[in-house]
Amino acid sequence: MSKGFVAAGLALLVGLLWLLAPPRSGGLRPPPGVRAGDVVEITYMGPTGPLQPALSDAALEFERLSVEAHRKNPAHPVYRIVAGQTGVKDMTGDPTRFMLSIAGGMPPDVINFDRFAIAEWAARGAFTPLDDYIAADLKAGHPNAIRSERYYKSVWEEASYQNRVYGIPTDVDDRILYYNKDLFRRAGLVDAAGEPVPPRTWSELRAAAKKLNQFDETGRLRVLGISPTLGSSGGFYMFAFLNGARFMSPDGLICTLNEPRAVQTLQYLVDLYGDAGGYQQVMAYQAGFQGGALDPFLIGKVAMRIEGQYYIPLILQFARDMDYGVAPPPLSDQLAAGGAKPTSLAGGWSYAIPANARHKAAAWEFIRFLASDRVQEMLAEGNRDAIESQGRIYVPGFVSRADLNERFLDRYVFSNPRMPAAAKVGMRIAADLLPESRPRPITPVGQVLWARHVTAMEEACYLKKSPQQALDDAAALVQRELDRFLHPPQGRPVHWTWFYVAYGLLVVLFAAGAWQWDTHTGFRRRVAERLRLKRAVREAGLDLARGSFARQQWRAGYAMVAPWVVGFIIFGGGPLLFSILMSFCDYDMFNPPRWIGLANFRYFFGQDALVPKAIVNTLFMVIGVPLGMTASLSLAMLLNQPVRVVSVWRTLFYLPAIMPAVASMVLWIWIFNPMGGVINKLIEVAGVQGPNWLASEQWSKPALILMGLWGAGAQMLIWLAGLKGISPHYYEAAALDGAGRWKQFRHVTLPMLTPYIFFNLVMGFIGIFQIFEVAFIMTQGGPVNSTLFYVYHLFNNAFRYGHMGYASAMAWVLFAIIMALTFVQLKLANRWVYYEGD
């Protein structure tokens, strides 16, 4: 009991310290002369978590100005900016924290969100329209009023949905072609004067890439001409835009991912990869690429790459003397022949206000302040000071306003005598492309469109389907998702007040039933038990004057179990029942759920084309269960021998089981590297070329099974416990009957270990059907959905596509599958599991 009170006291102390510790800018402590009630906290969520130095200075200035305004006008609030961690590697592709903050009623007041996703979540009601704020500032003549005409047209449109503005653009980037002049000269890609000539059309690009591709004596790549999917090139999106393709109809109601220009683009990419030895070989080659000073373009492993203008500072930092050139991305021959202007893929971020933010007016003041000329100048100067203090050359990032871009380019690039000529040319080309650049399609199914186009590209490049067939299938899936959004299942809104009341009554009834059973049904048993305890206490000579010893023991038991019971009621039982009801609803976490009956289950069994693939992938991983049991039992038998320092060996083999999962998976990514990984290097010693592992559709799942054997130390301990429980007399009797090692293992060890085999088998099956982390961290479901496991598909539907109701239905189907398998195993266990006490 005393340990429990100590733990509770420590938890309370930590909580108090957390509440009293001031955040970055002073937290709830008001400045001198300001009452606590006049302070308004503006919470900020951005892609980098805590505010970066330059943005932090801007936030401090905003706070200072609010204090001055408050002293002049006490009705004006004093602002405090509080920024926190996002806790994810991709805030847009995995917006879990943002979604949960909105669903839980505690969203940030300001969020810096990837602009292409603004429309997708605005369509679901996640963001506040900003038109009224903008109009009010313009009407009042505010000096920092935001004017749409100052922004690039495509950038402003990307932050809007259905003619309403949901985000204020912050930065912008586009893609340009970088090429290695030295490699161009060696390949003879020069003009009459010996100067390298960059490709201007797709035919020129393919011809140049063919000449630049270099292979070793085994046929593997040594130098890659170009890879359309390397880095942040935009891949298929980028090349489709260069061919004039559109993925959505002008009204946004039809997915045109399979239009002729898109099909032509995908065929071109297939041919481009084919010239380099095939898509799989290129992916294997890219698997060994690193960043920073070892970037493949900087060290001559890639001759051309399409990347954003933000790549220029990387070149200046790590390869300032590199002889490279920059050009607009090559257009398709058809567009180039028609005289089309060069174009590019644009991206960037925007400030937005969640729909249920607590301080919307204050959030708008902060956004308006950040978008002002003064703050943009402050941010540019702050970033310049930070970069130049490290001895590097500062290259400004593009902002979403053309006038500020030109001002910053003149000041920091073209007027800087230290700036290399190639960097000046590159920034000029990138800036000139911005007015013609296109953003990703503005659609409420942007994440699904991106995911399906990636799958279509992989299917075509792996030669599993023709480009037409791959894009037809992808377009059909996206269209189905779009129709589902535009015409959602009809049902009445569900309000959950009754659920909380009913759940509370259920808990009360359960507690009353337990008390009834404990008090009346088990009364005779309890009386007999108490008499027995009293007799034992009296015989021990203890004093019972202070009350019933048995009653004290029961109270202590209740106190010990209370934390778990309360925790289960709040965090276990409630969500469990809630998810059952949610499986019969259409729910996206932003709008009230609607009761749709069995629609989610009908979609699961009849319409979701990825469910069979996810189930097959998961069932394949079952192979790892017997392999893992065999490996761990083998280790246990080896470490059960009377050898020296056996405890040290046991510790070493158990260590991988307690290694952090993310760290071990990152390690295994490098071990499975097809070009320089440890496994393939060992295989090459035998004169055999190793597989492409995670880059291969056939080898990706076997690779994950092989990785799972590394953690066999966890089961090893269970086997050791079982082996220690086998009496040596059995082996002595078997030896006297003439049984050798194998027969002793078969007829003594295995039968005595059947309870442990059964336990590991059941837990192994449950674990396999819940496999998720390896797909999320190592493969993202690829290649070609070969590692799209059931739970990963469930996660995508819940937190990437916003189908929380459908994901709940998937979860309960999974529960039914696991329960059925476990029930079958329990029934079959009577036939082969031997318990010594039977």
Short mmCIF file of N, CA and C in Angstrom, two decimals, residues 167-293:
data_model
loop_
_atom_site.label_atom_id
_atom_site.label_comp_id
_atom_site.label_asym_id
_atom_site.label_seq_id
_atom_site.Cartn_x
_atom_site.Cartn_y
_atom_site.Cartn_z
N GLY A 167 -7.08 29.22 -45.94
CA GLY A 167 -5.70 29.32 -45.49
C GLY A 167 -5.03 30.54 -46.09
N ILE A 168 -4.07 31.09 -45.36
CA ILE A 168 -3.27 32.20 -45.86
C ILE A 168 -1.89 31.64 -46.22
N PRO A 169 -1.54 31.63 -47.51
CA PRO A 169 -0.27 31.03 -47.94
C PRO A 169 0.93 31.69 -47.28
N THR A 170 1.89 30.86 -46.93
CA THR A 170 3.12 31.36 -46.31
C THR A 170 4.29 31.30 -47.28
N ASP A 171 4.67 30.11 -47.69
CA ASP A 171 5.80 29.95 -48.60
C ASP A 171 5.34 29.22 -49.85
N VAL A 172 6.22 29.07 -50.80
CA VAL A 172 5.92 28.36 -52.03
C VAL A 172 7.23 27.81 -52.58
N ASP A 173 7.13 26.71 -53.28
CA ASP A 173 8.30 26.15 -53.94
C ASP A 173 7.85 25.54 -55.26
N ASP A 174 8.77 25.42 -56.20
CA ASP A 174 8.50 24.72 -57.44
C ASP A 174 9.72 23.87 -57.80
N ARG A 175 9.61 23.11 -58.86
CA ARG A 175 10.66 22.15 -59.21
C ARG A 175 11.38 22.59 -60.48
N ILE A 176 12.69 22.40 -60.50
CA ILE A 176 13.52 22.72 -61.66
C ILE A 176 14.47 21.55 -61.90
N LEU A 177 15.11 21.54 -63.06
CA LEU A 177 16.01 20.46 -63.44
C LEU A 177 17.44 20.83 -63.11
N TYR A 178 18.10 20.00 -62.33
CA TYR A 178 19.53 20.15 -62.04
C TYR A 178 20.29 19.10 -62.85
N TYR A 179 21.41 19.48 -63.43
CA TYR A 179 22.20 18.51 -64.20
C TYR A 179 23.69 18.72 -63.92
N ASN A 180 24.41 17.60 -63.90
CA ASN A 180 25.85 17.59 -63.62
C ASN A 180 26.61 17.83 -64.92
N LYS A 181 27.26 18.98 -65.03
CA LYS A 181 27.93 19.33 -66.27
C LYS A 181 29.11 18.42 -66.58
N ASP A 182 29.82 17.97 -65.55
CA ASP A 182 30.95 17.07 -65.80
C ASP A 182 30.48 15.76 -66.43
N LEU A 183 29.41 15.18 -65.91
CA LEU A 183 28.89 13.95 -66.49
C LEU A 183 28.32 14.19 -67.88
N PHE A 184 27.77 15.36 -68.12
CA PHE A 184 27.28 15.68 -69.47
C PHE A 184 28.44 15.73 -70.46
N ARG A 185 29.56 16.32 -70.06
CA ARG A 185 30.72 16.39 -70.96
C ARG A 185 31.25 15.00 -71.28
N ARG A 186 31.32 14.14 -70.25
CA ARG A 186 31.82 12.79 -70.49
C ARG A 186 30.92 12.01 -71.43
N ALA A 187 29.62 12.29 -71.38
CA ALA A 187 28.67 11.59 -72.25
C ALA A 187 28.54 12.24 -73.62
N GLY A 188 29.24 13.37 -73.84
CA GLY A 188 29.18 14.04 -75.13
C GLY A 188 27.94 14.87 -75.34
N LEU A 189 27.25 15.23 -74.27
CA LEU A 189 26.03 16.03 -74.37
C LEU A 189 26.37 17.51 -74.31
N VAL A 190 27.07 17.99 -75.36
CA VAL A 190 27.56 19.37 -75.39
C VAL A 190 27.24 19.98 -76.76
N ASP A 191 27.33 21.29 -76.82
CA ASP A 191 27.12 21.98 -78.09
C ASP A 191 28.45 22.14 -78.82
N ALA A 192 28.46 22.95 -79.87
CA ALA A 192 29.67 23.11 -80.68
C ALA A 192 30.80 23.75 -79.88
N ALA A 193 30.44 24.56 -78.89
CA ALA A 193 31.47 25.21 -78.07
C ALA A 193 31.92 24.36 -76.91
N GLY A 194 31.37 23.14 -76.79
CA GLY A 194 31.76 22.25 -75.69
C GLY A 194 31.02 22.48 -74.40
N GLU A 195 29.95 23.28 -74.46
CA GLU A 195 29.15 23.56 -73.26
C GLU A 195 28.02 22.54 -73.14
N PRO A 196 27.80 22.00 -71.93
CA PRO A 196 26.70 21.04 -71.75
C PRO A 196 25.35 21.65 -72.12
N VAL A 197 24.52 20.85 -72.76
CA VAL A 197 23.20 21.30 -73.21
C VAL A 197 22.13 20.52 -72.45
N PRO A 198 21.33 21.17 -71.63
CA PRO A 198 20.29 20.45 -70.89
C PRO A 198 19.14 20.07 -71.81
N PRO A 199 18.43 19.00 -71.51
CA PRO A 199 17.29 18.60 -72.34
C PRO A 199 16.13 19.58 -72.17
N ARG A 200 15.43 19.80 -73.28
CA ARG A 200 14.29 20.72 -73.25
C ARG A 200 12.97 20.01 -73.51
N THR A 201 13.04 18.78 -74.03
CA THR A 201 11.83 17.99 -74.30
C THR A 201 12.02 16.59 -73.75
N TRP A 202 10.92 15.83 -73.72
CA TRP A 202 11.00 14.47 -73.19
C TRP A 202 11.89 13.58 -74.04
N SER A 203 11.85 13.74 -75.34
CA SER A 203 12.70 12.90 -76.18
C SER A 203 14.17 13.21 -75.91
N GLU A 204 14.51 14.48 -75.73
CA GLU A 204 15.88 14.85 -75.41
C GLU A 204 16.27 14.33 -74.02
N LEU A 205 15.33 14.37 -73.09
CA LEU A 205 15.60 13.89 -71.73
C LEU A 205 15.89 12.39 -71.74
N ARG A 206 15.10 11.63 -72.47
CA ARG A 206 15.31 10.19 -72.51
C ARG A 206 16.62 9.84 -73.21
N ALA A 207 16.92 10.55 -74.30
CA ALA A 207 18.18 10.29 -75.00
C ALA A 207 19.38 10.61 -74.11
N ALA A 208 19.29 11.72 -73.37
CA ALA A 208 20.39 12.09 -72.48
C ALA A 208 20.53 11.08 -71.35
N ALA A 209 19.39 10.64 -70.78
CA ALA A 209 19.44 9.68 -69.67
C ALA A 209 20.06 8.36 -70.13
N LYS A 210 19.75 7.93 -71.37
CA LYS A 210 20.34 6.70 -71.89
C LYS A 210 21.87 6.79 -71.93
N LYS A 211 22.36 7.93 -72.39
CA LYS A 211 23.81 8.10 -72.47
C LYS A 211 24.46 8.22 -71.10
N LEU A 212 23.72 8.74 -70.15
CA LEU A 212 24.30 8.99 -68.82
C LEU A 212 24.23 7.76 -67.93
N ASN A 213 23.31 6.83 -68.20
CA ASN A 213 23.24 5.61 -67.40
C ASN A 213 24.52 4.80 -67.57
N GLN A 214 25.09 4.38 -66.43
CA GLN A 214 26.31 3.55 -66.46
C GLN A 214 26.09 2.33 -65.59
N PHE A 215 26.58 1.16 -66.07
CA PHE A 215 26.40 -0.10 -65.38
C PHE A 215 27.75 -0.75 -65.12
N ASP A 216 27.82 -1.56 -64.05
CA ASP A 216 29.06 -2.29 -63.79
C ASP A 216 29.04 -3.61 -64.54
N GLU A 217 30.06 -4.43 -64.28
CA GLU A 217 30.19 -5.68 -65.02
C GLU A 217 29.07 -6.67 -64.72
N THR A 218 28.39 -6.50 -63.56
CA THR A 218 27.28 -7.42 -63.23
C THR A 218 25.94 -6.90 -63.72
N GLY A 219 25.93 -5.73 -64.35
CA GLY A 219 24.68 -5.17 -64.86
C GLY A 219 23.98 -4.24 -63.91
N ARG A 220 24.60 -3.97 -62.77
CA ARG A 220 23.98 -3.06 -61.80
C ARG A 220 24.40 -1.62 -62.10
N LEU A 221 23.53 -0.71 -61.70
CA LEU A 221 23.78 0.71 -61.97
C LEU A 221 24.99 1.23 -61.20
N ARG A 222 25.77 2.03 -61.87
CA ARG A 222 26.84 2.79 -61.21
C ARG A 222 26.51 4.28 -61.21
N VAL A 223 25.92 4.75 -62.32
CA VAL A 223 25.47 6.15 -62.43
C VAL A 223 24.09 6.11 -63.07
N LEU A 224 23.15 6.83 -62.46
CA LEU A 224 21.78 6.89 -62.95
C LEU A 224 21.56 8.20 -63.68
N GLY A 225 21.03 8.11 -64.90
CA GLY A 225 20.78 9.32 -65.67
C GLY A 225 19.78 10.23 -64.98
N ILE A 226 18.60 9.70 -64.67
CA ILE A 226 17.58 10.46 -63.94
C ILE A 226 16.59 9.49 -63.34
N SER A 227 16.06 9.83 -62.19
CA SER A 227 14.97 9.09 -61.56
C SER A 227 13.83 10.05 -61.27
N PRO A 228 12.71 9.88 -61.91
CA PRO A 228 11.59 10.82 -61.70
C PRO A 228 11.05 10.84 -60.29
N THR A 229 11.30 9.79 -59.49
CA THR A 229 10.72 9.73 -58.14
C THR A 229 11.74 10.06 -57.05
N LEU A 230 12.92 10.50 -57.41
CA LEU A 230 13.94 10.79 -56.42
C LEU A 230 13.62 12.07 -55.67
N GLY A 231 13.74 12.01 -54.34
CA GLY A 231 13.55 13.21 -53.51
C GLY A 231 12.13 13.74 -53.58
N SER A 232 11.99 15.04 -53.69
CA SER A 232 10.69 15.71 -53.73
C SER A 232 10.37 16.17 -55.14
N SER A 233 10.69 15.34 -56.11
CA SER A 233 10.49 15.72 -57.51
C SER A 233 9.02 15.81 -57.89
N GLY A 234 8.16 15.11 -57.18
CA GLY A 234 6.75 15.09 -57.54
C GLY A 234 6.38 13.89 -58.39
N GLY A 235 7.39 13.19 -58.93
CA GLY A 235 7.15 11.94 -59.65
C GLY A 235 6.14 12.07 -60.77
N PHE A 236 5.14 11.20 -60.74
CA PHE A 236 4.15 11.15 -61.81
C PHE A 236 3.38 12.46 -61.91
N TYR A 237 3.06 13.10 -60.78
CA TYR A 237 2.36 14.38 -60.82
C TYR A 237 3.14 15.38 -61.66
N MET A 238 4.44 15.48 -61.39
CA MET A 238 5.28 16.46 -62.07
C MET A 238 5.28 16.22 -63.58
N PHE A 239 5.54 14.98 -63.98
CA PHE A 239 5.63 14.71 -65.41
C PHE A 239 4.26 14.80 -66.08
N ALA A 240 3.19 14.48 -65.37
CA ALA A 240 1.86 14.64 -65.94
C ALA A 240 1.56 16.11 -66.21
N PHE A 241 1.97 16.98 -65.30
CA PHE A 241 1.77 18.41 -65.53
C PHE A 241 2.60 18.89 -66.72
N LEU A 242 3.80 18.32 -66.88
CA LEU A 242 4.63 18.69 -68.03
C LEU A 242 4.03 18.21 -69.35
N ASN A 243 3.04 17.34 -69.27
CA ASN A 243 2.35 16.86 -70.47
C ASN A 243 0.93 17.42 -70.57
N GLY A 244 0.59 18.34 -69.66
CA GLY A 244 -0.71 18.98 -69.71
C GLY A 244 -1.85 18.14 -69.19
N ALA A 245 -1.57 17.08 -68.42
CA ALA A 245 -2.62 16.21 -67.91
C ALA A 245 -3.35 16.86 -66.74
N ARG A 246 -4.62 16.50 -66.60
CA ARG A 246 -5.45 16.96 -65.48
C ARG A 246 -6.03 15.73 -64.80
N PHE A 247 -5.96 15.70 -63.48
CA PHE A 247 -6.43 14.52 -62.75
C PHE A 247 -7.87 14.64 -62.30
N MET A 248 -8.42 15.85 -62.36
CA MET A 248 -9.81 16.06 -61.96
C MET A 248 -10.49 16.93 -63.01
N SER A 249 -11.78 16.71 -63.20
CA SER A 249 -12.55 17.55 -64.13
C SER A 249 -12.65 18.96 -63.57
N PRO A 250 -12.92 19.97 -64.42
CA PRO A 250 -12.99 21.36 -63.94
C PRO A 250 -13.98 21.56 -62.79
N ASP A 251 -15.08 20.81 -62.77
CA ASP A 251 -16.05 20.96 -61.69
C ASP A 251 -15.70 20.12 -60.47
N GLY A 252 -14.63 19.31 -60.55
CA GLY A 252 -14.18 18.51 -59.40
C GLY A 252 -15.02 17.30 -59.11
N LEU A 253 -15.91 16.90 -60.03
CA LEU A 253 -16.82 15.79 -59.77
C LEU A 253 -16.36 14.47 -60.37
N ILE A 254 -15.38 14.52 -61.28
CA ILE A 254 -14.94 13.31 -61.97
C ILE A 254 -13.42 13.22 -61.89
N CYS A 255 -12.93 12.04 -61.53
CA CYS A 255 -11.49 11.80 -61.53
C CYS A 255 -11.05 11.42 -62.94
N THR A 256 -10.11 12.16 -63.49
CA THR A 256 -9.61 11.92 -64.84
C THR A 256 -8.16 11.44 -64.81
N LEU A 257 -7.85 10.66 -63.79
CA LEU A 257 -6.49 10.15 -63.66
C LEU A 257 -6.08 9.28 -64.85
N ASN A 258 -7.06 8.71 -65.54
CA ASN A 258 -6.78 7.82 -66.67
C ASN A 258 -6.98 8.49 -68.02
N GLU A 259 -6.93 9.82 -68.06
CA GLU A 259 -7.08 10.51 -69.34
C GLU A 259 -5.87 10.20 -70.24
N PRO A 260 -5.99 10.37 -71.57
CA PRO A 260 -4.91 9.97 -72.49
C PRO A 260 -3.54 10.58 -72.17
N ARG A 261 -3.51 11.86 -71.78
CA ARG A 261 -2.22 12.47 -71.50
C ARG A 261 -1.57 11.83 -70.26
N ALA A 262 -2.38 11.46 -69.28
CA ALA A 262 -1.83 10.80 -68.09
C ALA A 262 -1.29 9.42 -68.45
N VAL A 263 -2.02 8.68 -69.29
CA VAL A 263 -1.56 7.36 -69.73
C VAL A 263 -0.26 7.49 -70.52
N GLN A 264 -0.20 8.49 -71.39
CA GLN A 264 1.02 8.73 -72.17
C GLN A 264 2.19 9.04 -71.24
N THR A 265 1.92 9.81 -70.18
CA THR A 265 2.97 10.14 -69.22
C THR A 265 3.49 8.91 -68.51
N LEU A 266 2.58 8.06 -68.06
CA LEU A 266 3.01 6.87 -67.34
C LEU A 266 3.80 5.92 -68.26
N GLN A 267 3.39 5.81 -69.51
CA GLN A 267 4.15 4.98 -70.45
C GLN A 267 5.56 5.54 -70.63
N TYR A 268 5.68 6.85 -70.68
CA TYR A 268 7.00 7.46 -70.82
C TYR A 268 7.88 7.14 -69.61
N LEU A 269 7.31 7.18 -68.40
CA LEU A 269 8.09 6.86 -67.20
C LEU A 269 8.50 5.39 -67.19
N VAL A 270 7.61 4.52 -67.64
CA VAL A 270 7.97 3.10 -67.73
C VAL A 270 9.16 2.92 -68.66
N ASP A 271 9.14 3.58 -69.81
CA ASP A 271 10.25 3.49 -70.76
C ASP A 271 11.53 4.09 -70.17
N LEU A 272 11.38 5.19 -69.42
CA LEU A 272 12.55 5.84 -68.83
C LEU A 272 13.23 4.92 -67.82
N TYR A 273 12.42 4.25 -67.00
CA TYR A 273 12.98 3.29 -66.04
C TYR A 273 13.53 2.06 -66.76
N GLY A 274 12.88 1.65 -67.82
CA GLY A 274 13.36 0.50 -68.57
C GLY A 274 14.75 0.73 -69.13
N ASP A 275 15.04 1.95 -69.55
CA ASP A 275 16.37 2.26 -70.07
C ASP A 275 17.44 2.14 -69.00
N ALA A 276 17.03 2.26 -67.73
CA ALA A 276 17.99 2.18 -66.61
C ALA A 276 18.03 0.79 -65.99
N GLY A 277 17.44 -0.20 -66.65
CA GLY A 277 17.47 -1.56 -66.12
C GLY A 277 16.21 -1.99 -65.43
N GLY A 278 15.20 -1.15 -65.44
CA GLY A 278 13.94 -1.50 -64.82
C GLY A 278 13.71 -0.77 -63.52
N TYR A 279 12.45 -0.63 -63.19
CA TYR A 279 12.06 0.14 -62.00
C TYR A 279 12.62 -0.48 -60.73
N GLN A 280 12.60 -1.81 -60.64
CA GLN A 280 13.08 -2.46 -59.43
C GLN A 280 14.57 -2.21 -59.21
N GLN A 281 15.34 -2.24 -60.30
CA GLN A 281 16.77 -1.98 -60.15
C GLN A 281 17.04 -0.53 -59.74
N VAL A 282 16.26 0.39 -60.28
CA VAL A 282 16.44 1.79 -59.91
C VAL A 282 16.08 2.00 -58.44
N MET A 283 14.99 1.36 -57.98
CA MET A 283 14.60 1.50 -56.58
C MET A 283 15.66 0.88 -55.67
N ALA A 284 16.24 -0.24 -56.09
CA ALA A 284 17.31 -0.85 -55.30
C ALA A 284 18.53 0.06 -55.26
N TYR A 285 18.81 0.71 -56.37
CA TYR A 285 19.94 1.65 -56.43
C TYR A 285 19.69 2.85 -55.52
N GLN A 286 18.46 3.35 -55.54
CA GLN A 286 18.13 4.50 -54.70
C GLN A 286 18.09 4.16 -53.22
N ALA A 287 17.90 2.89 -52.88
CA ALA A 287 17.79 2.52 -51.48
C ALA A 287 19.05 2.84 -50.70
N GLY A 288 20.18 2.91 -51.39
CA GLY A 288 21.44 3.21 -50.70
C GLY A 288 21.77 4.69 -50.64
N PHE A 289 20.89 5.53 -51.15
CA PHE A 289 21.18 6.96 -51.17
C PHE A 289 21.07 7.56 -49.77
N GLN A 290 21.90 8.54 -49.52
CA GLN A 290 21.87 9.27 -48.26
C GLN A 290 21.72 10.76 -48.56
N GLY A 291 21.64 11.54 -47.50
CA GLY A 291 21.46 12.97 -47.66
C GLY A 291 22.71 13.73 -47.29
N GLY A 292 22.55 15.05 -47.26
CA GLY A 292 23.68 15.90 -46.86
C GLY A 292 24.84 15.81 -47.84
N ALA A 293 26.02 15.69 -47.29
CA ALA A 293 27.23 15.64 -48.12
C ALA A 293 27.28 14.42 -49.02
#
